[in-house]
Coordinates of C-alpha atoms in Angstrom, one line a residue:
M8 CA 176.4 33.1 74.5
A9 CA 174.5 30.1 75.7
T10 CA 171.4 31.3 73.9
S11 CA 173.3 31.7 70.6
V12 CA 174.7 28.2 70.8
Q13 CA 171.3 26.9 71.6
N14 CA 169.8 28.6 68.5
D15 CA 172.6 27.2 66.4
V16 CA 171.9 23.7 67.6
I17 CA 168.1 24.2 66.9
E18 CA 168.9 25.4 63.4
A19 CA 171.2 22.5 62.7
V20 CA 168.6 20.0 64.0
E21 CA 165.9 21.6 61.9
N22 CA 168.1 21.1 58.8
E23 CA 168.7 17.4 59.6
I24 CA 165.0 16.6 60.2
S25 CA 163.8 18.0 56.8
C26 CA 163.2 15.6 53.8
P27 CA 165.5 16.5 50.8
I28 CA 162.5 16.1 48.5
C29 CA 159.4 17.6 50.1
L30 CA 161.6 20.0 52.3
D31 CA 159.1 19.4 55.1
E32 CA 159.6 17.6 58.4
F33 CA 160.3 13.9 57.9
D34 CA 157.2 11.7 57.9
E35 CA 158.3 8.0 58.3
P36 CA 162.0 8.6 57.5
K37 CA 163.6 5.7 55.6
C38 CA 167.3 5.2 55.5
L39 CA 168.8 4.2 52.1
P40 CA 171.1 1.3 52.7
S41 CA 173.8 2.3 50.1
C42 CA 174.4 5.8 51.3
A43 CA 172.6 6.1 54.7
H44 CA 170.7 9.3 53.5
N45 CA 167.1 9.6 54.7
V46 CA 163.9 10.3 52.7
C47 CA 160.2 10.2 53.6
Q48 CA 158.5 6.9 52.8
L49 CA 155.8 8.8 50.8
C50 CA 158.4 10.6 48.8
L51 CA 160.2 7.4 48.1
E52 CA 157.0 5.8 46.8
G53 CA 156.6 8.7 44.4
M54 CA 160.1 8.1 43.1
V55 CA 159.8 4.4 42.4
K56 CA 156.8 4.7 40.1
K57 CA 159.2 4.9 37.2
R58 CA 161.7 2.2 38.3
K59 CA 160.7 -0.8 40.4
D60 CA 164.1 -2.4 41.2
R61 CA 166.5 0.4 42.1
I62 CA 166.2 3.9 43.5
E63 CA 168.6 6.8 43.2
C64 CA 169.4 8.8 46.3
P65 CA 168.2 12.4 45.8
V66 CA 171.2 13.7 47.7
C67 CA 174.2 11.8 46.4
R68 CA 172.8 9.9 43.4
V69 CA 174.0 6.5 44.8
E70 CA 171.6 3.8 43.8
S71 CA 170.1 1.3 46.3
V72 CA 168.3 -1.9 45.6
I73 CA 164.6 -1.8 46.4
P74 CA 163.5 -4.9 48.5
K75 CA 160.7 -7.1 47.2
E76 CA 158.4 -5.7 49.9
G77 CA 158.9 -2.2 48.4
V78 CA 160.3 1.0 49.9
A79 CA 158.4 0.3 53.1
A80 CA 161.0 -2.4 53.9
F81 CA 163.8 0.1 54.0
P82 CA 165.0 0.6 57.6
K83 CA 163.3 3.3 59.6
N84 CA 165.6 5.9 61.2
H85 CA 164.3 5.8 64.8
L86 CA 167.0 8.3 65.8
L87 CA 165.5 10.9 63.5
V88 CA 162.0 10.1 64.7
R89 CA 163.0 10.7 68.3
L90 CA 164.9 13.8 67.3
I91 CA 161.8 15.2 65.5
E92 CA 159.6 14.4 68.5
R93 CA 161.9 16.3 70.9
T94 CA 162.5 19.3 68.6
P95 CA 161.5 22.5 70.5
G96 CA 158.3 24.0 69.1
R97 CA 157.4 21.0 67.1
K98 CA 154.2 20.3 69.0
E99 CA 153.2 23.9 68.8
K100 CA 153.8 23.9 65.1
Q101 CA 151.8 20.8 64.6
S102 CA 148.9 22.3 66.6
I103 CA 149.0 25.4 64.4
K104 CA 149.1 23.3 61.2
E105 CA 146.1 21.3 62.4
A106 CA 144.2 24.4 63.3
L107 CA 145.1 25.9 60.0
K108 CA 143.9 22.9 58.2
S109 CA 140.7 22.8 60.2
C110 CA 140.1 26.5 59.5
S111 CA 140.8 26.1 55.8
T112 CA 138.3 23.2 55.6
K113 CA 135.7 25.2 57.5
L114 CA 136.3 28.2 55.2
E115 CA 135.7 26.1 52.1
S116 CA 132.6 24.6 53.7
A117 CA 131.3 28.1 54.6
K118 CA 131.9 29.4 51.0
A119 CA 130.1 26.4 49.6
A120 CA 127.2 26.9 52.1
F121 CA 127.0 30.6 51.3
K122 CA 126.9 29.9 47.6
E123 CA 124.2 27.2 48.1
M124 CA 122.3 29.7 50.2
E125 CA 122.5 32.4 47.5
D126 CA 121.4 29.8 44.9
R127 CA 118.4 28.8 47.0
F128 CA 117.4 32.4 47.6
E129 CA 117.7 33.3 43.9
K130 CA 115.8 30.2 43.0
A131 CA 113.0 31.2 45.4
R132 CA 113.0 34.8 44.1
S133 CA 112.8 33.5 40.6
E134 CA 109.9 31.3 41.5
V135 CA 108.2 34.1 43.3
D136 CA 108.6 36.5 40.3
E137 CA 107.3 33.8 37.9
T138 CA 104.3 33.1 40.2
R139 CA 103.5 36.8 40.5
K140 CA 103.4 37.1 36.7
K141 CA 101.0 34.2 36.6
I142 CA 98.8 35.7 39.3
A143 CA 98.8 39.1 37.5
S144 CA 98.0 37.4 34.2
S145 CA 95.2 35.4 35.7
A146 CA 93.8 38.5 37.5
E147 CA 94.0 40.6 34.3
R148 CA 92.2 37.9 32.3
I149 CA 89.4 37.7 34.8
I150 CA 89.1 41.5 35.0
S151 CA 88.9 41.7 31.2
M152 CA 86.3 39.0 31.0
V153 CA 84.2 40.5 33.7
R154 CA 84.4 44.0 32.1
L155 CA 83.4 42.4 28.7
Q156 CA 80.4 40.6 30.3
E157 CA 79.4 43.8 32.1
Q158 CA 79.4 45.8 28.9
K159 CA 77.4 43.1 27.1
M160 CA 74.8 43.0 29.8
M161 CA 74.6 46.8 30.0
D162 CA 74.1 47.0 26.3
E163 CA 71.4 44.3 26.3
I164 CA 69.4 45.8 29.1
E165 CA 69.5 49.3 27.4
R166 CA 68.4 47.8 24.1
K167 CA 65.5 46.0 25.6
F168 CA 64.4 49.1 27.6
R169 CA 64.4 51.2 24.4
E170 CA 62.4 48.5 22.5
N171 CA 59.7 48.5 25.2
R172 CA 59.8 52.1 26.5
N173 CA 60.2 54.7 23.8
E174 CA 61.9 57.5 25.6
G175 CA 61.1 60.2 23.0
T176 CA 57.4 59.4 23.1
F177 CA 57.5 59.5 26.9
E178 CA 59.2 62.9 27.1
E179 CA 56.8 64.3 24.5
H180 CA 53.6 63.1 26.3
K181 CA 55.1 64.1 29.6
S182 CA 55.7 67.6 28.4
T183 CA 52.2 67.9 27.0
A184 CA 50.6 66.5 30.1
F185 CA 52.6 68.8 32.3
E186 CA 51.5 71.9 30.3
L187 CA 47.9 70.7 30.3
C188 CA 47.9 70.3 34.1
E189 CA 49.4 73.8 34.5
N190 CA 46.7 75.4 32.2
A191 CA 43.9 73.5 34.0
S192 CA 45.2 74.6 37.4
G193 CA 45.3 78.2 36.1
C194 CA 41.8 77.9 34.8
I195 CA 40.5 76.5 38.1
Q196 CA 42.2 79.3 40.0
T197 CA 40.6 81.9 37.8
V198 CA 37.1 80.5 38.1
E199 CA 37.5 80.3 41.9
D200 CA 38.5 84.0 41.9
I201 CA 35.4 84.8 39.8
L202 CA 33.1 83.0 42.1
Q203 CA 34.6 84.7 45.1
N204 CA 34.7 88.3 43.7
T205 CA 31.8 88.5 41.2
E206 CA 28.2 89.5 42.0
L207 CA 25.5 86.9 41.5
A208 CA 23.8 89.0 38.9
D209 CA 27.0 89.2 36.8
L210 CA 27.5 85.4 36.9
K211 CA 24.6 85.0 34.4
D212 CA 26.6 86.5 31.6
L213 CA 29.8 84.6 32.5
K214 CA 28.2 81.2 33.2
E215 CA 28.2 79.9 29.6
A216 CA 31.8 80.7 28.8
V217 CA 33.2 79.5 32.1
V218 CA 31.3 76.2 32.1
E219 CA 32.4 75.6 28.4
E220 CA 36.1 76.2 29.2
L221 CA 35.9 73.9 32.3
D222 CA 34.2 71.2 30.3
D223 CA 36.9 71.4 27.7
F224 CA 39.6 70.9 30.3
T225 CA 37.6 68.1 32.0
K226 CA 37.3 66.2 28.7
T227 CA 41.0 66.7 27.8
L228 CA 42.2 65.7 31.3
E229 CA 40.0 62.6 31.1
T230 CA 41.5 61.6 27.8
R231 CA 45.0 62.2 29.0
T232 CA 44.3 60.3 32.3
F233 CA 43.0 57.4 30.3
W234 CA 46.2 57.4 28.2
A235 CA 48.5 57.7 31.3
N236 CA 46.8 54.8 32.9
F237 CA 47.4 52.5 30.0
E238 CA 50.6 53.8 28.5
F239 CA 53.6 51.5 29.2
K240 CA 51.3 48.8 30.8
D241 CA 53.0 46.1 28.9
P242 CA 55.2 44.2 31.4
F243 CA 58.9 45.0 31.6
D244 CA 60.3 43.2 34.6
V245 CA 64.1 43.3 34.9
S246 CA 66.2 41.5 37.4
F247 CA 69.7 40.2 37.8
T248 CA 70.8 36.9 39.1
S249 CA 74.4 35.8 39.5
T250 CA 75.4 32.5 37.8
D251 CA 76.5 29.7 39.9
S252 CA 80.1 30.2 38.8
V253 CA 79.9 33.9 39.9
K254 CA 78.3 33.0 43.2
K255 CA 81.1 30.5 43.9
F256 CA 83.7 33.0 42.9
I257 CA 82.3 35.5 45.4
E258 CA 81.8 32.8 48.1
D259 CA 85.5 32.0 47.7
E260 CA 86.2 35.7 48.3
C261 CA 87.1 36.1 44.6
S262 CA 90.0 33.8 45.0
L263 CA 92.2 33.6 41.8
G264 CA 93.5 30.3 42.9
K265 CA 95.5 28.7 45.7
L266 CA 99.1 29.3 46.6
V267 CA 101.1 26.3 47.7
I268 CA 104.1 27.5 49.7
N269 CA 106.4 25.0 51.4
T270 CA 108.5 26.6 54.1
E271 CA 108.9 23.6 56.4
S272 CA 112.5 22.7 56.9
D273 CA 113.7 19.1 56.3
T274 CA 116.0 18.6 59.3
S275 CA 117.8 15.9 57.5
Q276 CA 118.8 18.5 54.8
S277 CA 118.8 21.8 56.7
G278 CA 122.1 21.4 58.4
F279 CA 120.8 22.3 61.9
E280 CA 121.8 18.9 63.2
Q281 CA 125.4 19.8 62.3
W282 CA 125.6 22.4 65.1
P283 CA 127.3 20.1 67.6
S284 CA 130.3 19.7 65.2
A285 CA 130.3 23.5 64.6
Q286 CA 130.4 24.0 68.4
S287 CA 133.5 21.7 68.7
A288 CA 135.1 23.5 65.8
W289 CA 134.4 27.1 66.7
G290 CA 134.0 26.8 70.5
F291 CA 130.5 28.2 71.0
E292 CA 126.9 27.0 71.2
P293 CA 124.7 28.7 68.5
D294 CA 121.8 30.7 70.0
T295 CA 118.7 29.0 68.5
Q296 CA 116.6 32.1 69.3
L297 CA 119.0 34.2 67.4
L298 CA 118.7 31.8 64.5
A299 CA 114.9 32.0 64.6
N300 CA 115.1 35.8 64.7
F301 CA 117.5 35.8 61.8
F302 CA 115.3 33.7 59.5
S303 CA 112.2 35.7 60.6
S304 CA 113.5 39.2 59.9
G305 CA 110.9 40.9 57.8
S306 CA 108.2 38.3 58.5
V307 CA 104.7 39.8 58.3
L308 CA 102.9 40.0 61.6
L309 CA 99.7 41.7 60.4
T310 CA 98.3 43.6 57.4
V311 CA 96.0 46.6 57.5
D312 CA 94.0 47.3 54.4
S313 CA 90.4 47.8 53.1
S314 CA 89.5 44.2 53.9
S315 CA 90.8 44.2 57.5
T316 CA 89.5 47.7 58.4
R317 CA 86.2 47.3 56.5
I318 CA 86.8 50.9 55.2
R319 CA 85.9 51.1 51.6
N320 CA 88.9 52.4 49.5
F321 CA 91.1 52.7 52.5
N322 CA 94.2 54.4 51.2
P323 CA 96.9 55.2 53.8
F324 CA 99.4 57.7 52.7
S325 CA 101.8 57.8 55.6
V326 CA 102.3 56.0 58.9
A327 CA 103.7 56.9 62.4
A328 CA 104.1 54.9 65.6
W329 CA 104.3 55.1 69.3
R330 CA 107.9 54.2 70.3
R331 CA 107.2 52.0 73.3
S332 CA 104.1 50.2 72.1
A333 CA 102.8 48.6 68.9
H334 CA 100.1 51.2 68.4
F335 CA 100.3 53.3 65.3
A336 CA 98.5 56.0 63.3
A337 CA 97.8 56.2 59.6
L338 CA 96.9 59.2 57.5
D339 CA 94.3 58.6 54.7
E340 CA 95.0 61.8 52.8
E341 CA 92.3 61.4 50.2
K342 CA 89.5 61.1 52.8
K343 CA 91.4 63.5 55.2
R344 CA 91.1 61.0 58.0
V345 CA 93.5 59.9 60.7
H346 CA 93.1 56.3 62.0
I347 CA 94.6 55.1 65.3
F348 CA 95.3 51.3 65.4
D349 CA 96.2 49.0 68.3
E350 CA 98.8 46.2 68.3
R351 CA 96.3 43.8 66.6
G352 CA 95.7 46.3 63.7
E353 CA 92.2 47.2 65.0
I354 CA 91.0 50.8 64.8
T355 CA 90.6 52.4 68.2
Y356 CA 89.9 56.0 67.1
T357 CA 89.2 57.8 63.8
F358 CA 88.9 61.5 63.2
R359 CA 88.5 63.8 60.2
I360 CA 90.5 66.9 59.3
M361 CA 88.2 69.1 57.4
Y362 CA 90.6 71.3 55.3
G363 CA 94.1 71.4 53.9
D364 CA 96.5 69.4 51.8
L365 CA 97.7 66.8 54.2
W366 CA 101.1 65.2 53.6
D367 CA 102.5 63.5 56.6
I368 CA 101.9 62.4 60.2
A369 CA 104.0 61.9 63.3
V370 CA 103.5 61.2 67.0
S371 CA 105.0 63.7 69.5
N372 CA 106.6 62.7 72.8
D373 CA 103.5 63.8 74.7
N374 CA 101.4 61.5 72.6
E375 CA 99.9 64.1 70.3
V376 CA 99.2 63.2 66.6
V377 CA 100.9 65.9 64.5
V378 CA 99.7 66.3 60.9
V379 CA 101.6 68.2 58.1
N380 CA 99.2 70.7 56.3
R381 CA 101.2 71.6 53.3
E382 CA 98.6 74.0 52.0
S383 CA 98.8 76.3 55.0
N384 CA 102.4 75.4 55.8
R385 CA 101.5 74.5 59.4
L386 CA 101.7 71.5 61.8
L387 CA 98.4 70.6 63.3
H388 CA 98.3 68.9 66.7
Y389 CA 95.5 66.6 67.9
D390 CA 95.0 64.3 70.8
V391 CA 94.3 60.6 70.1
S392 CA 90.6 61.2 70.3
G393 CA 90.8 63.7 67.5
N394 CA 90.4 66.9 69.6
F395 CA 92.3 69.8 68.0
K396 CA 95.0 71.1 70.3
K397 CA 96.8 73.8 68.4
K398 CA 98.3 75.0 65.1
F399 CA 102.0 74.7 65.7
V400 CA 105.0 75.9 63.8
A401 CA 104.8 78.1 60.7
A402 CA 107.2 78.0 57.8
P403 CA 109.8 80.9 57.9
N404 CA 109.1 82.0 54.3
D405 CA 107.2 81.1 51.1
N406 CA 110.2 79.2 49.7
V407 CA 109.8 76.5 52.3
K408 CA 107.0 73.9 52.0
F409 CA 106.5 71.4 54.8
T410 CA 106.5 68.0 53.3
S411 CA 107.6 65.4 55.8
L412 CA 107.9 65.2 59.6
S413 CA 109.5 63.2 62.3
V414 CA 110.0 63.7 66.1
D415 CA 113.3 62.8 67.7
I416 CA 113.7 61.4 71.3
H417 CA 114.3 65.0 72.5
G418 CA 110.8 66.0 71.3
R419 CA 112.2 68.2 68.5
L420 CA 110.1 68.5 65.3
I421 CA 112.2 67.7 62.2
T422 CA 110.5 68.9 59.1
T423 CA 111.5 68.4 55.4
S424 CA 110.9 70.9 52.6
N425 CA 110.8 69.2 49.2
P426 CA 109.8 70.7 45.9
H427 CA 106.9 69.0 44.1
Y428 CA 104.9 69.7 40.9
G429 CA 107.6 72.1 39.6
E430 CA 107.3 74.4 42.6
D431 CA 109.9 77.1 43.4
V432 CA 110.6 75.5 46.7
K433 CA 113.9 75.3 48.6
P434 CA 114.9 71.7 49.5
C435 CA 116.1 71.8 53.1
I436 CA 115.6 70.4 56.6
L437 CA 114.2 72.6 59.4
V438 CA 114.4 71.6 63.1
Y439 CA 112.0 73.1 65.7
S440 CA 112.0 72.8 69.5
S441 CA 109.1 71.1 71.2
C442 CA 107.7 74.6 71.9
G443 CA 107.9 75.7 68.2
R444 CA 111.1 77.7 68.0
L445 CA 113.2 77.3 64.9
L446 CA 116.5 75.9 66.0
L447 CA 118.3 74.9 62.8
S448 CA 117.9 75.0 59.0
F449 CA 120.4 73.2 56.7
G450 CA 120.9 71.1 53.6
E451 CA 119.8 73.6 50.9
D452 CA 123.2 73.5 49.2
V453 CA 123.4 69.7 48.8
L454 CA 119.8 68.3 49.0
Q455 CA 117.7 67.7 45.9
S456 CA 114.6 65.8 46.9
P457 CA 114.8 65.1 50.6
E458 CA 112.3 62.7 52.2
K459 CA 111.5 62.2 55.9
A460 CA 114.6 63.0 58.0
V461 CA 115.6 61.5 61.4
F462 CA 118.1 62.4 64.2
L463 CA 120.2 59.7 65.9
N464 CA 123.1 60.0 68.3
G465 CA 124.2 63.5 67.2
K466 CA 123.6 63.0 63.4
F467 CA 120.8 63.8 61.0
F468 CA 120.0 61.1 58.4
V469 CA 118.2 62.3 55.2
P470 CA 117.2 60.0 52.3
D471 CA 117.3 61.9 49.0
R472 CA 115.3 60.3 46.3
E473 CA 116.9 62.1 43.4
R474 CA 120.5 61.6 44.6
G475 CA 119.8 57.9 45.4
H476 CA 121.3 57.6 48.8
V477 CA 121.1 58.9 52.4
L478 CA 123.0 62.1 53.3
V479 CA 124.4 62.4 56.8
F480 CA 124.7 65.8 58.6
N481 CA 126.2 66.6 62.0
K482 CA 124.3 68.3 64.8
S483 CA 125.2 71.7 63.3
G484 CA 123.8 70.8 59.9
D485 CA 127.2 70.2 58.2
H486 CA 127.2 67.5 55.5
V487 CA 129.6 64.9 56.6
A488 CA 128.9 61.5 54.9
E489 CA 126.7 59.4 52.6
I490 CA 125.1 56.0 53.1
G491 CA 123.9 53.4 50.6
Y492 CA 125.7 54.3 47.4
Y493 CA 125.8 50.7 46.2
D494 CA 122.4 49.5 47.5
L495 CA 119.8 52.3 47.3
E496 CA 118.1 53.4 44.1
S497 CA 115.2 55.5 45.2
P498 CA 115.1 55.9 49.0
S499 CA 111.6 56.8 50.1
S500 CA 111.7 56.9 53.9
I501 CA 113.8 56.3 57.0
A502 CA 113.3 55.3 60.6
A503 CA 115.8 55.7 63.5
D504 CA 116.5 52.6 65.7
H505 CA 117.3 54.2 69.0
I506 CA 117.6 50.9 70.8
H507 CA 120.5 49.5 68.6
G508 CA 121.8 52.7 67.1
N509 CA 120.9 51.8 63.5
V510 CA 118.7 53.3 60.7
A511 CA 116.2 51.5 58.6
V512 CA 115.8 52.8 55.0
S513 CA 113.1 51.9 52.5
D514 CA 113.6 51.9 48.7
S515 CA 110.5 52.2 46.6
R516 CA 112.2 51.3 43.3
N517 CA 113.5 47.9 44.2
S518 CA 111.0 47.2 47.1
M519 CA 113.7 46.7 49.7
I520 CA 114.2 47.5 53.3
Y521 CA 117.8 48.1 54.4
T522 CA 119.3 48.4 57.9
Y523 CA 122.6 50.4 58.2
S524 CA 124.8 51.2 61.1
Q525 CA 125.5 54.9 61.8
D526 CA 128.8 54.5 59.9
G527 CA 127.0 53.3 56.8
D528 CA 127.7 49.5 57.1
L529 CA 124.9 47.4 55.6
L530 CA 123.7 45.1 58.4
D531 CA 120.5 43.6 56.9
S532 CA 118.1 43.7 54.0
F533 CA 114.9 42.1 53.0
H534 CA 112.2 42.4 50.3
S535 CA 108.9 44.3 50.9
E536 CA 105.8 42.8 49.3
F537 CA 105.0 46.1 47.6
P538 CA 107.0 49.3 46.9
P539 CA 107.3 51.0 50.4
K540 CA 106.1 54.6 50.6
Q541 CA 106.9 55.2 54.3
I542 CA 108.3 53.2 57.3
A543 CA 108.2 53.6 61.0
L544 CA 109.6 51.6 64.0
A545 CA 107.3 50.6 66.9
N546 CA 107.3 48.6 70.1
N547 CA 110.8 49.5 71.2
C548 CA 112.1 48.9 67.6
K549 CA 110.9 45.3 67.6
N550 CA 108.4 45.9 64.8
L551 CA 108.7 47.8 61.5
L552 CA 105.6 49.4 59.9
I553 CA 105.6 49.6 56.1
C554 CA 103.1 51.8 54.3
S555 CA 103.1 50.3 50.7
D556 CA 101.9 51.4 47.3
T557 CA 99.9 48.3 46.0
G558 CA 99.5 49.9 42.6
D559 CA 95.7 49.8 42.6
G560 CA 95.0 53.0 44.6
R561 CA 94.4 51.1 47.8
N562 CA 97.6 51.2 49.8
K563 CA 98.1 49.0 52.8
I564 CA 100.2 48.9 56.0
Q565 CA 102.1 45.8 57.1
M566 CA 103.8 45.2 60.4
V567 CA 106.9 43.1 60.1
T568 CA 109.5 41.8 62.5
Y569 CA 112.6 43.9 62.9
T570 CA 115.1 41.8 64.8
L571 CA 118.7 42.3 63.5
S572 CA 120.7 45.0 65.0

C-alpha cells in the first residue's frame, strides 16, 4: 500500500514538473503573473516572437503583460526548481541523457570519419589506377620504339652485308672448291696406291698420265687458292655501340621514371592527437602497436623475382612455407626446379626434378618438400637438399588428377582433383594419412573447379573458382556452408591461419586478399600488387606469401604482413 501511494506521488510530481509546451522537464520555470501557470523560459521566448507586449498562457489562455526586460523578468518558480532537483531518478535520467547525447555525437563523428576514410582510400586508389595507366603507356611506348629501332638496325646491317658479301657467289665458289678438294684428295690417294703397289718397270708406262693429272690438279688448286686468298678482302668491319641515351637508360636500370609517393602522416591532420579525448569518451587507451599493425596489414616485406634471385626468367608457379619460420619453397614449373628461400628471400637450396608435369608444392610436417606430379598422378617427396625420398600416394583411379596439395597440422595430405583442358576428370577432394592411406574423398557432387583445400578446426575449406566462393565441408566431407558470396569473384587459393582460427583467401580477378572467420565473417581485406595465383602463411601466421601473375611470364613472390585476426 505504501509503495502504491509513493508511485502515485511520483507520477503526480512528474506531471507538475513538465512544461505544457515542450512537455519536457522544466528548464528555468517562469511563473506567469496573471494565472500563476509555469512555462520554460526558452519556450516563452519562442512564444513572444510574434507579440512583444503581451503573452497568452498556453494552459488557460489568460494574457500577462511582458515586462520591459522581457520574459526573463517573469518570476522564477523556485519551488518547482527544488521539486525537480529532488525528483527520484532525475539525476540518473540526466546522466543517461548526457551519455546518449555524447554517444550520438560520437556516432556522427565516426560516420563522418569513416566516410572521409573511404573517400581518401578511393581517391588514392583512383590515383594509383591512373598512375598505372601512365606507367603502362610509357613502358609500351618505349618498348615499341626499341622494337622499331631494333628492326631498322637489323635491316640495315643485313642490307650492308649483302652489298659487300654476295651470299650466292660465296655458296657457288664454296661448293666448287669443296668438290675440287675432294677430287684432288682422291687423285693423290690413287697415285700413292700406285706407287706402293706397282712395279718400277710398270711405272714407265704410267708416268706421263699420272704426272699430267697431278699437274692439272696443282694448277687448278693454285688458281682457286689465289682466288680464296683475295675473295672478300674488302674490309667489312661491323660493331655496335650504344648511344649515350641508351647507356644512361641502362645505367638507371631501365627506369621509366620516378614515383613520388607521400605516405608520411601530418599529425596536425591525422587525428592521432585526438586519442586522449577518445579515451575520456570511450574509457580505454588505444593500443598504438595495434594501430601500427592495422595500417601495415598487407605491407610488402620483400619481393622475390628474376632481379632479386638473379635467375633469368624466374617464373614461380606455386609457393609453400614452413609454419614456424619465414623460410619458404617455390616451384618453377617451366624449368622443373624447386628453390628454397630463407627469411631474407635468399636462395639456400635449389634442385631439379627431371620428369613430369609439376603442378603444386607443399611442406610436410617432417620438413619434406612434396611436389605434385600430375602426369604420373603421384606425390614426390624430397628433403630440403633435393635428395629424393619416395614416391608417395597414388590416385585411386584415372578419373582423379592430382592438381593442388596442402598439409594440415595433423600431417595429413589434402589433395585436389580439378579438371583442366577439357579433361574427363572428377572434381573432388582426397585426404590421405601421413603414411599414404586414403582416408576420405568428397565434394564430387558440389565442386566444379576446386583449388587448394585446407583443414581448420574440424572443417575443410575449398575455394571454387567457377562457383566464385569458398565451400565449407565438415570433417566427414558433408557440404555445410559457403563463404565469400558478396566479396569473391574468382578465388584462386587459400591458407589456414591456425594461430587465430581464420582463413586467408586470394582472388585473382580483383587482385584482393580476404581474411574470413571460420563462420564466414569478413575480417580484413587488402589489394595485391598483381593477380595472386597462390598464397601461403609463414612465420606462425605473421607473414603471408603471395605468388603473383605479373602478366609478362615472369611471376614473382611477395612476402607481406599478416597482422589482423
